[in-house]
Amino acid sequence: MIEPTLDIHLTDDDLDAALRSDARTGLTANPKTLPPKWFYDARGSELFEAITELPEYYPTRTERALLERVVGEIARTAQAEVLVELGAGSAAKTRLLLSALLSEGPLKTYVPQDVSVSALRGAAEQISTEFPNLAVHGVVSDFTETLHNLPRGGRRMIAFLGGTIGNLVPQERADFLAGIQQVLEPGEQLLLGAGLVTDPAVLVPAYDDAAGVTAEFNRNVLHVLNSRLHADFDPDAFAHIAHWDAENEWIEMRLAATRDMTVTVADLDLVVDFAQGEQMRTEISAKFRVDGLGRELDSAGFATEQVWTDPDDRFALVLAERR
Ligand SMILES: C[S@@+](CC[C@H](N)C(=O)[O-])C[C@H]1O[C@@H](n2cnc3c(N)ncnc32)[C@H](O)[C@@H]1O
């Protein structure tokens, strides 16, 4: 087995500085908001894994089935020597891609990237054991800021799976795709997994499951603020909301204060009032239309090579080439 390596471009101090800045900006905004990357401490990453197993959460199993169907085609087209995966998390589905890239082409190196060091360490170790001839080189960083830290050399494909692209608002998405385009060489590829606009009767329960796991995941951001910034949120006093915004075509996760509250964030010297019923946005999960995705990729300098969708048109995998 080749021992996995881990490059940490986000230290605990960096994370604290970024969280302080995001928390101050978000908690003093009107309406209040917090960015979704702060869900993912070790507990948040575990809760996300639990979400992927829920009966209501169709995206993961739909994307997995789609990958199973088309992974050979992707591997034969891509001929990647290096697979870089952004927001890899546990990399559960990536095994399919790695197997195909190894058997159909010259894959040598896997570079999983994530903001969650715990998820990444686990994934890197497991993948190294399962694929002993593959060099696994994990990168802990923020994909909205530090793409230039990704290793260069060898023909690369960047994978961005799980519909995580939908967590970015349109301007962030455009900047992110343009950033990837700048990192890649002409002819290298991007494999994008994106949720499609589908029936709200299917969509909303995926983000508001009966067992309350997504609610726990949502409230985890308050636990993160309590532990990292010595805030005194009472997470149980916030209700989980999943709202389908039909105009923007995204699910919005919010936390609603169930009573009037005054919260102190000690490390920021900040006192924040919540009125009963006040809602704070914690995540968007945009759903796409295939044409719109193609236009966004085109504007960022990618040519769409192929699009695969599941039989219910709920999820798409897009292979695009950097022009
Ligand atoms: C929705 S999960 C998807 C995980 C996995 N790719 C999948 O398909 O199941 C989003 C992942 O992106 C990571 N993430 C979220 N924001 C990030 C950021 N700004 N930079 C790096 N990773 C981030 C999270 O830690 C999490 O592992």
mmCIF file of C-alpha atoms and ligand atoms in Angstrom:
data_model
loop_
_atom_site.group_PDB
_atom_site.id
_atom_site.type_symbol
_atom_site.label_atom_id
_atom_site.label_comp_id
_atom_site.label_asym_id
_atom_site.label_seq_id
_atom_site.Cartn_x
_atom_site.Cartn_y
_atom_site.Cartn_z
ATOM 1 C CA MET A 1 0.000 0.000 0.000
ATOM 2 C CA ILE A 2 1.215 3.539 -0.736
ATOM 3 C CA GLU A 3 0.814 5.557 2.491
ATOM 4 C CA PRO A 4 -1.682 8.419 2.010
ATOM 5 C CA THR A 5 -0.478 11.985 2.560
ATOM 6 C CA LEU A 6 -2.495 14.936 3.844
ATOM 7 C CA ASP A 7 -1.741 18.598 3.062
ATOM 8 C CA ILE A 8 -3.397 20.959 5.498
ATOM 9 C CA HIS A 9 -3.908 24.383 3.955
ATOM 10 C CA LEU A 10 -6.522 25.308 6.546
ATOM 11 C CA THR A 11 -5.201 25.150 10.101
ATOM 12 C CA ASP A 12 -7.411 25.442 13.153
ATOM 13 C CA ASP A 13 -6.349 29.106 13.402
ATOM 14 C CA ASP A 14 -7.343 29.714 9.768
ATOM 15 C CA LEU A 15 -10.703 28.058 10.410
ATOM 16 C CA ASP A 16 -11.288 30.165 13.510
ATOM 17 C CA ALA A 17 -10.436 33.374 11.661
ATOM 18 C CA ALA A 18 -12.763 32.485 8.779
ATOM 19 C CA LEU A 19 -15.568 31.416 11.124
ATOM 20 C CA ARG A 20 -15.251 34.640 13.128
ATOM 21 C CA SER A 21 -15.546 36.694 9.991
ATOM 22 C CA ASP A 22 -18.491 34.688 8.592
ATOM 23 C CA ALA A 23 -20.298 34.628 11.943
ATOM 24 C CA ARG A 24 -19.926 38.372 12.490
ATOM 25 C CA THR A 25 -21.087 39.176 8.969
ATOM 26 C CA GLY A 26 -23.927 36.655 8.982
ATOM 27 C CA LEU A 27 -25.304 37.254 12.469
ATOM 28 C CA THR A 28 -25.366 41.040 12.029
ATOM 29 C CA ALA A 29 -26.995 40.862 8.579
ATOM 30 C CA ASN A 30 -30.696 41.316 8.041
ATOM 31 C CA PRO A 31 -31.970 38.658 7.472
ATOM 32 C CA LYS A 32 -29.336 36.654 9.353
ATOM 33 C CA THR A 33 -27.457 33.972 7.452
ATOM 34 C CA LEU A 34 -24.606 31.475 7.928
ATOM 35 C CA PRO A 35 -22.602 29.717 5.176
ATOM 36 C CA PRO A 36 -23.124 25.933 4.888
ATOM 37 C CA LYS A 37 -19.464 24.958 5.124
ATOM 38 C CA TRP A 38 -19.700 25.410 8.923
ATOM 39 C CA PHE A 39 -21.999 22.390 9.258
ATOM 40 C CA TYR A 40 -19.048 20.119 8.656
ATOM 41 C CA ASP A 41 -17.122 19.547 11.850
ATOM 42 C CA ALA A 42 -16.582 15.837 12.678
ATOM 43 C CA ARG A 43 -20.187 15.506 13.946
ATOM 44 C CA GLY A 44 -21.599 17.400 10.951
ATOM 45 C CA SER A 45 -19.732 15.153 8.515
ATOM 46 C CA GLU A 46 -21.141 12.092 10.327
ATOM 47 C CA LEU A 47 -24.641 13.544 10.192
ATOM 48 C CA PHE A 48 -24.265 14.195 6.464
ATOM 49 C CA GLU A 49 -23.302 10.534 5.960
ATOM 50 C CA ALA A 50 -26.427 9.538 7.913
ATOM 51 C CA ILE A 51 -28.511 11.807 5.643
ATOM 52 C CA THR A 52 -27.213 10.009 2.557
ATOM 53 C CA GLU A 53 -28.746 6.765 3.920
ATOM 54 C CA LEU A 54 -32.205 8.221 4.593
ATOM 55 C CA PRO A 55 -35.147 6.903 2.576
ATOM 56 C CA GLU A 56 -36.191 10.478 1.682
ATOM 57 C CA TYR A 57 -32.715 11.564 0.550
ATOM 58 C CA TYR A 58 -32.808 10.425 -3.071
ATOM 59 C CA PRO A 59 -29.769 12.436 -4.422
ATOM 60 C CA THR A 60 -27.000 10.118 -3.171
ATOM 61 C CA ARG A 61 -28.526 6.841 -4.337
ATOM 62 C CA THR A 62 -29.652 8.403 -7.615
ATOM 63 C CA GLU A 63 -26.163 9.723 -8.326
ATOM 64 C CA ARG A 64 -24.635 6.391 -7.308
ATOM 65 C CA ALA A 65 -26.914 4.436 -9.675
ATOM 66 C CA LEU A 66 -26.109 6.888 -12.450
ATOM 67 C CA LEU A 67 -22.386 6.540 -11.810
ATOM 68 C CA GLU A 68 -22.684 2.739 -11.837
ATOM 69 C CA ARG A 69 -24.303 2.979 -15.269
ATOM 70 C CA VAL A 70 -21.923 5.407 -16.963
ATOM 71 C CA VAL A 71 -18.648 5.251 -15.097
ATOM 72 C CA GLY A 72 -16.957 3.125 -17.778
ATOM 73 C CA GLU A 73 -17.811 5.689 -20.460
ATOM 74 C CA ILE A 74 -16.539 8.515 -18.256
ATOM 75 C CA ALA A 75 -13.262 6.691 -17.582
ATOM 76 C CA ARG A 76 -12.672 5.824 -21.249
ATOM 77 C CA THR A 77 -13.267 9.443 -22.300
ATOM 78 C CA ALA A 78 -11.334 11.048 -19.479
ATOM 79 C CA GLN A 79 -8.116 8.961 -19.523
ATOM 80 C CA ALA A 80 -7.192 10.790 -16.322
ATOM 81 C CA GLU A 81 -3.878 10.218 -14.573
ATOM 82 C CA VAL A 82 -4.987 12.280 -11.583
ATOM 83 C CA LEU A 83 -8.495 12.470 -10.135
ATOM 84 C CA VAL A 84 -9.024 15.555 -7.979
ATOM 85 C CA GLU A 85 -12.275 15.504 -6.017
ATOM 86 C CA LEU A 86 -13.552 18.718 -4.450
ATOM 87 C CA GLY A 87 -15.730 18.427 -1.319
ATOM 88 C CA ALA A 88 -14.979 14.693 -1.319
ATOM 89 C CA GLY A 89 -16.392 13.995 2.167
ATOM 90 C CA SER A 90 -16.311 10.220 2.772
ATOM 91 C CA ALA A 91 -15.724 9.632 -0.973
ATOM 92 C CA ALA A 92 -18.200 6.728 -0.778
ATOM 93 C CA LYS A 93 -19.359 6.977 -4.415
ATOM 94 C CA THR A 94 -15.899 7.854 -5.680
ATOM 95 C CA ARG A 95 -14.811 4.234 -5.392
ATOM 96 C CA LEU A 96 -16.868 3.495 -8.501
ATOM 97 C CA LEU A 97 -15.035 6.185 -10.408
ATOM 98 C CA LEU A 98 -11.618 5.138 -9.117
ATOM 99 C CA SER A 99 -12.170 1.483 -10.095
ATOM 100 C CA ALA A 100 -13.219 2.480 -13.604
ATOM 101 C CA LEU A 101 -10.407 5.005 -14.052
ATOM 102 C CA LEU A 102 -7.890 2.379 -12.943
ATOM 103 C CA SER A 103 -9.206 -0.383 -15.183
ATOM 104 C CA GLU A 104 -9.927 1.793 -18.248
ATOM 105 C CA GLY A 105 -7.023 4.214 -18.110
ATOM 106 C CA PRO A 106 -3.768 5.446 -16.632
ATOM 107 C CA LEU A 107 -4.972 6.646 -13.188
ATOM 108 C CA LYS A 108 -2.081 7.011 -10.732
ATOM 109 C CA THR A 109 -3.176 9.555 -8.129
ATOM 110 C CA TYR A 110 -6.328 10.496 -6.246
ATOM 111 C CA VAL A 111 -6.512 13.932 -4.606
ATOM 112 C CA PRO A 112 -9.547 14.196 -2.320
ATOM 113 C CA GLN A 113 -10.115 17.747 -1.054
ATOM 114 C CA ASP A 114 -12.429 18.899 1.746
ATOM 115 C CA VAL A 115 -12.804 21.485 4.482
ATOM 116 C CA SER A 116 -13.476 18.665 6.973
ATOM 117 C CA VAL A 117 -10.180 17.172 8.156
ATOM 118 C CA SER A 118 -11.906 14.264 9.924
ATOM 119 C CA ALA A 119 -13.883 13.199 6.843
ATOM 120 C CA LEU A 120 -10.829 13.565 4.633
ATOM 121 C CA ARG A 121 -8.481 11.615 6.866
ATOM 122 C CA GLY A 122 -10.955 8.700 7.053
ATOM 123 C CA ALA A 123 -11.553 8.733 3.300
ATOM 124 C CA ALA A 124 -7.847 8.906 2.435
ATOM 125 C CA GLU A 125 -6.986 5.986 4.714
ATOM 126 C CA GLN A 126 -9.823 3.777 3.497
ATOM 127 C CA ILE A 127 -9.187 4.459 -0.176
ATOM 128 C CA SER A 128 -5.466 3.753 0.224
ATOM 129 C CA THR A 129 -6.303 0.396 1.762
ATOM 130 C CA GLU A 130 -8.857 -0.476 -0.910
ATOM 131 C CA PHE A 131 -6.690 0.717 -3.814
ATOM 132 C CA PRO A 132 -3.133 -0.182 -2.726
ATOM 133 C CA ASN A 133 -1.487 0.918 -5.994
ATOM 134 C CA LEU A 134 -3.075 4.361 -5.995
ATOM 135 C CA ALA A 135 -1.230 7.369 -4.534
ATOM 136 C CA VAL A 136 -3.728 9.232 -2.326
ATOM 137 C CA HIS A 137 -2.904 12.807 -1.551
ATOM 138 C CA GLY A 138 -5.558 14.568 0.592
ATOM 139 C CA VAL A 139 -5.872 18.363 0.661
ATOM 140 C CA VAL A 140 -7.663 20.199 3.469
ATOM 141 C CA SER A 141 -8.711 23.551 2.050
ATOM 142 C CA ASP A 142 -11.680 25.711 1.115
ATOM 143 C CA PHE A 143 -12.701 25.112 -2.487
ATOM 144 C CA THR A 144 -14.061 28.637 -2.810
ATOM 145 C CA GLU A 145 -10.676 30.143 -1.987
ATOM 146 C CA THR A 146 -7.662 27.947 -2.451
ATOM 147 C CA LEU A 147 -7.954 25.946 -5.660
ATOM 148 C CA HIS A 148 -4.414 27.015 -6.571
ATOM 149 C CA ASN A 149 -3.152 24.706 -3.781
ATOM 150 C CA LEU A 150 -4.212 21.625 -5.726
ATOM 151 C CA PRO A 151 -1.323 19.584 -7.133
ATOM 152 C CA ARG A 152 -0.396 19.984 -10.798
ATOM 153 C CA GLY A 153 1.118 17.537 -13.271
ATOM 154 C CA GLY A 154 -0.431 14.553 -15.068
ATOM 155 C CA ARG A 155 -3.680 14.667 -17.025
ATOM 156 C CA ARG A 156 -6.359 15.665 -14.508
ATOM 157 C CA MET A 157 -10.061 15.347 -14.063
ATOM 158 C CA ILE A 158 -11.754 17.357 -11.331
ATOM 159 C CA ALA A 159 -14.872 15.713 -9.866
ATOM 160 C CA PHE A 160 -17.421 17.717 -7.928
ATOM 161 C CA LEU A 161 -20.168 15.331 -6.911
ATOM 162 C CA GLY A 162 -23.148 15.163 -4.573
ATOM 163 C CA GLY A 163 -24.892 18.264 -5.919
ATOM 164 C CA THR A 164 -22.606 20.419 -3.726
ATOM 165 C CA ILE A 165 -22.451 22.947 -6.612
ATOM 166 C CA GLY A 166 -26.035 23.818 -5.590
ATOM 167 C CA ASN A 167 -24.820 25.142 -2.230
ATOM 168 C CA LEU A 168 -23.303 28.127 -4.020
ATOM 169 C CA VAL A 169 -25.424 31.140 -4.987
ATOM 170 C CA PRO A 170 -25.261 32.006 -8.717
ATOM 171 C CA GLN A 171 -22.401 34.537 -8.445
ATOM 172 C CA GLU A 172 -20.363 32.211 -6.203
ATOM 173 C CA ARG A 173 -21.009 29.437 -8.713
ATOM 174 C CA ALA A 174 -19.751 31.512 -11.609
ATOM 175 C CA ASP A 175 -16.608 32.474 -9.651
ATOM 176 C CA PHE A 176 -16.058 28.871 -8.561
ATOM 177 C CA LEU A 177 -16.393 27.436 -12.082
ATOM 178 C CA ALA A 178 -14.116 30.153 -13.452
ATOM 179 C CA GLY A 179 -11.597 29.282 -10.710
ATOM 180 C CA ILE A 180 -11.624 25.610 -11.742
ATOM 181 C CA GLN A 181 -11.217 26.606 -15.367
ATOM 182 C CA GLN A 182 -8.108 28.604 -14.454
ATOM 183 C CA VAL A 183 -6.585 25.675 -12.560
ATOM 184 C CA LEU A 184 -7.121 23.184 -15.403
ATOM 185 C CA GLU A 185 -5.160 22.966 -18.656
ATOM 186 C CA PRO A 186 -7.040 23.003 -21.984
ATOM 187 C CA GLY A 187 -8.451 19.517 -22.639
ATOM 188 C CA GLU A 188 -8.609 18.506 -18.967
ATOM 189 C CA GLN A 189 -12.033 17.688 -17.593
ATOM 190 C CA LEU A 190 -14.623 18.465 -14.982
ATOM 191 C CA LEU A 191 -17.169 15.876 -13.848
ATOM 192 C CA LEU A 192 -20.070 17.628 -12.173
ATOM 193 C CA GLY A 193 -22.924 15.958 -10.262
ATOM 194 C CA ALA A 194 -25.931 18.265 -9.954
ATOM 195 C CA GLY A 195 -29.466 17.897 -8.654
ATOM 196 C CA LEU A 196 -32.177 18.703 -11.196
ATOM 197 C CA VAL A 197 -35.429 20.601 -10.654
ATOM 198 C CA THR A 198 -37.995 18.020 -9.681
ATOM 199 C CA ASP A 199 -41.352 17.694 -7.935
ATOM 200 C CA PRO A 200 -41.330 19.646 -4.620
ATOM 201 C CA ALA A 201 -43.233 16.702 -3.091
ATOM 202 C CA VAL A 202 -40.035 14.680 -3.607
ATOM 203 C CA LEU A 203 -37.558 17.509 -3.050
ATOM 204 C CA VAL A 204 -38.762 18.957 0.233
ATOM 205 C CA PRO A 205 -38.848 15.690 2.248
ATOM 206 C CA ALA A 206 -35.269 15.018 1.097
ATOM 207 C CA TYR A 207 -34.303 18.051 3.175
ATOM 208 C CA ASP A 208 -36.834 17.493 5.965
ATOM 209 C CA ASP A 209 -36.811 13.803 6.837
ATOM 210 C CA ALA A 210 -39.203 12.146 9.237
ATOM 211 C CA ALA A 211 -36.417 10.945 11.564
ATOM 212 C CA GLY A 212 -35.120 14.499 12.047
ATOM 213 C CA VAL A 213 -31.536 13.797 10.944
ATOM 214 C CA THR A 214 -31.444 16.802 8.593
ATOM 215 C CA ALA A 215 -32.827 18.979 11.399
ATOM 216 C CA GLU A 216 -29.946 17.808 13.609
ATOM 217 C CA PHE A 217 -27.474 18.512 10.797
ATOM 218 C CA ASN A 218 -28.927 22.001 10.380
ATOM 219 C CA ARG A 219 -28.717 22.758 14.102
ATOM 220 C CA ASN A 220 -25.130 21.459 14.153
ATOM 221 C CA VAL A 221 -23.957 24.840 12.876
ATOM 222 C CA LEU A 222 -25.083 26.319 16.213
ATOM 223 C CA HIS A 223 -23.078 23.668 18.111
ATOM 224 C CA VAL A 224 -20.069 24.643 15.977
ATOM 225 C CA LEU A 225 -20.524 28.318 16.938
ATOM 226 C CA ASN A 226 -20.868 27.323 20.589
ATOM 227 C CA SER A 227 -17.741 25.195 20.648
ATOM 228 C CA ARG A 228 -15.455 27.254 18.408
ATOM 229 C CA LEU A 229 -16.521 30.789 19.309
ATOM 230 C CA HIS A 230 -17.923 30.238 22.819
ATOM 231 C CA ALA A 231 -21.419 31.262 21.796
ATOM 232 C CA ASP A 232 -24.385 30.292 23.992
ATOM 233 C CA PHE A 233 -26.965 29.239 21.387
ATOM 234 C CA ASP A 234 -29.627 26.833 22.639
ATOM 235 C CA PRO A 235 -29.832 24.698 19.464
ATOM 236 C CA ASP A 236 -33.035 23.014 20.676
ATOM 237 C CA ALA A 237 -34.753 26.396 20.641
ATOM 238 C CA PHE A 238 -34.390 26.552 16.838
ATOM 239 C CA ALA A 239 -36.736 24.744 14.469
ATOM 240 C CA HIS A 240 -35.540 23.271 11.181
ATOM 241 C CA ILE A 241 -37.191 24.577 8.023
ATOM 242 C CA ALA A 242 -36.763 23.338 4.436
ATOM 243 C CA HIS A 243 -38.413 25.750 2.009
ATOM 244 C CA TRP A 244 -38.679 25.277 -1.754
ATOM 245 C CA ASP A 245 -38.072 28.658 -3.388
ATOM 246 C CA ALA A 246 -39.801 28.135 -6.722
ATOM 247 C CA GLU A 247 -38.554 31.401 -8.216
ATOM 248 C CA ASN A 248 -34.866 30.717 -7.552
ATOM 249 C CA GLU A 249 -35.353 26.968 -7.920
ATOM 250 C CA TRP A 250 -33.524 26.149 -4.737
ATOM 251 C CA ILE A 251 -34.238 24.521 -1.389
ATOM 252 C CA GLU A 252 -33.478 26.891 1.428
ATOM 253 C CA MET A 253 -32.630 25.442 4.829
ATOM 254 C CA ARG A 254 -33.322 27.796 7.664
ATOM 255 C CA LEU A 255 -33.311 27.795 11.449
ATOM 256 C CA ALA A 256 -36.289 29.527 13.048
ATOM 257 C CA ALA A 257 -36.150 30.887 16.604
ATOM 258 C CA THR A 258 -39.002 29.321 18.593
ATOM 259 C CA ARG A 259 -38.888 32.131 21.190
ATOM 260 C CA ASP A 260 -37.326 35.554 21.728
ATOM 261 C CA MET A 261 -33.661 35.047 22.528
ATOM 262 C CA THR A 262 -30.493 36.955 23.227
ATOM 263 C CA VAL A 263 -27.378 35.061 22.211
ATOM 264 C CA THR A 264 -23.845 36.024 23.177
ATOM 265 C CA VAL A 265 -20.897 35.094 20.987
ATOM 266 C CA ALA A 266 -18.142 35.577 23.556
ATOM 267 C CA ASP A 267 -15.152 35.389 21.191
ATOM 268 C CA LEU A 268 -16.668 38.104 18.995
ATOM 269 C CA ASP A 269 -17.881 40.327 21.844
ATOM 270 C CA LEU A 270 -21.178 40.131 20.023
ATOM 271 C CA VAL A 271 -24.719 40.060 21.393
ATOM 272 C CA VAL A 272 -27.408 38.982 18.911
ATOM 273 C CA ASP A 273 -31.157 39.178 19.395
ATOM 274 C CA PHE A 274 -33.564 36.730 17.779
ATOM 275 C CA ALA A 275 -37.269 37.475 17.718
ATOM 276 C CA GLN A 276 -39.659 34.543 18.027
ATOM 277 C CA GLY A 277 -40.264 33.194 14.510
ATOM 278 C CA GLU A 278 -37.183 34.895 13.036
ATOM 279 C CA GLN A 279 -35.534 32.741 10.368
ATOM 280 C CA MET A 280 -31.840 32.468 9.578
ATOM 281 C CA ARG A 281 -30.719 30.928 6.273
ATOM 282 C CA THR A 282 -28.082 28.197 6.688
ATOM 283 C CA GLU A 283 -27.933 26.598 3.232
ATOM 284 C CA ILE A 284 -29.301 26.778 -0.238
ATOM 285 C CA SER A 285 -29.394 23.704 -2.425
ATOM 286 C CA ALA A 286 -30.042 24.907 -5.947
ATOM 287 C CA LYS A 287 -31.588 22.525 -8.447
ATOM 288 C CA PHE A 288 -30.693 22.863 -12.102
ATOM 289 C CA ARG A 289 -32.012 22.402 -15.605
ATOM 290 C CA VAL A 290 -29.658 20.698 -18.042
ATOM 291 C CA ASP A 291 -29.689 23.669 -20.470
ATOM 292 C CA GLY A 292 -28.927 26.137 -17.703
ATOM 293 C CA LEU A 293 -26.013 24.067 -16.436
ATOM 294 C CA GLY A 294 -24.602 23.935 -19.970
ATOM 295 C CA ARG A 295 -24.832 27.736 -20.227
ATOM 296 C CA GLU A 296 -23.112 28.241 -16.867
ATOM 297 C CA LEU A 297 -20.312 25.871 -17.879
ATOM 298 C CA ASP A 298 -19.980 27.542 -21.263
ATOM 299 C CA SER A 299 -19.695 31.008 -19.654
ATOM 300 C CA ALA A 300 -16.931 29.675 -17.390
ATOM 301 C CA GLY A 301 -14.940 28.336 -20.367
ATOM 302 C CA PHE A 302 -16.024 24.683 -20.461
ATOM 303 C CA ALA A 303 -17.453 22.721 -23.389
ATOM 304 C CA THR A 304 -20.047 20.157 -22.276
ATOM 305 C CA GLU A 305 -19.071 16.772 -23.712
ATOM 306 C CA GLN A 306 -21.828 14.591 -22.332
ATOM 307 C CA VAL A 307 -24.765 14.747 -19.920
ATOM 308 C CA TRP A 308 -26.304 11.688 -18.277
ATOM 309 C CA THR A 309 -29.504 11.774 -16.236
ATOM 310 C CA ASP A 310 -31.379 9.164 -14.206
ATOM 311 C CA PRO A 311 -34.698 7.795 -15.536
ATOM 312 C CA ASP A 312 -36.707 10.222 -13.332
ATOM 313 C CA ASP A 313 -34.604 13.232 -14.361
ATOM 314 C CA ARG A 314 -33.707 14.079 -10.777
ATOM 315 C CA PHE A 315 -29.932 14.155 -11.072
ATOM 316 C CA ALA A 316 -27.377 14.850 -13.796
ATOM 317 C CA LEU A 317 -23.750 13.974 -14.303
ATOM 318 C CA VAL A 318 -22.021 16.341 -16.700
ATOM 319 C CA LEU A 319 -18.620 15.743 -18.265
ATOM 320 C CA ALA A 320 -17.150 18.999 -19.527
ATOM 321 C CA GLU A 321 -13.830 19.853 -21.105
ATOM 322 C CA ARG A 322 -11.804 22.936 -20.263
ATOM 323 C CA ARG A 323 -11.554 24.915 -23.518
HETATM 324 C C1 LIG B 1 -23.085 17.786 0.313
HETATM 325 S S1 LIG B 1 -21.592 17.107 0.943
HETATM 326 C C2 LIG B 1 -21.116 16.047 -0.406
HETATM 327 C C3 LIG B 1 -20.104 15.017 -0.026
HETATM 328 C C4 LIG B 1 -19.708 14.037 -1.158
HETATM 329 N N1 LIG B 1 -19.026 14.717 -2.250
HETATM 330 C C5 LIG B 1 -20.922 13.314 -1.680
HETATM 331 O O1 LIG B 1 -21.162 13.391 -2.878
HETATM 332 O O2 LIG B 1 -21.617 12.642 -0.894
HETATM 333 C C6 LIG B 1 -20.526 18.510 0.782
HETATM 334 C C7 LIG B 1 -19.060 18.247 1.106
HETATM 335 O O3 LIG B 1 -18.323 19.426 0.771
HETATM 336 C C8 LIG B 1 -17.526 19.841 1.878
HETATM 337 N N2 LIG B 1 -17.476 21.308 1.819
HETATM 338 C C9 LIG B 1 -18.507 22.180 2.008
HETATM 339 N N3 LIG B 1 -18.091 23.449 1.813
HETATM 340 C C10 LIG B 1 -16.759 23.368 1.488
HETATM 341 C C11 LIG B 1 -15.771 24.335 1.170
HETATM 342 N N4 LIG B 1 -16.076 25.641 1.118
HETATM 343 N N5 LIG B 1 -14.527 23.900 0.876
HETATM 344 C C12 LIG B 1 -14.220 22.571 0.906
HETATM 345 N N6 LIG B 1 -15.119 21.600 1.211
HETATM 346 C C13 LIG B 1 -16.374 22.004 1.504
HETATM 347 C C14 LIG B 1 -18.195 19.285 3.113
HETATM 348 O O4 LIG B 1 -17.287 19.082 4.177
HETATM 349 C C15 LIG B 1 -18.792 17.966 2.573
HETATM 350 O O5 LIG B 1 -17.882 16.906 2.702
#
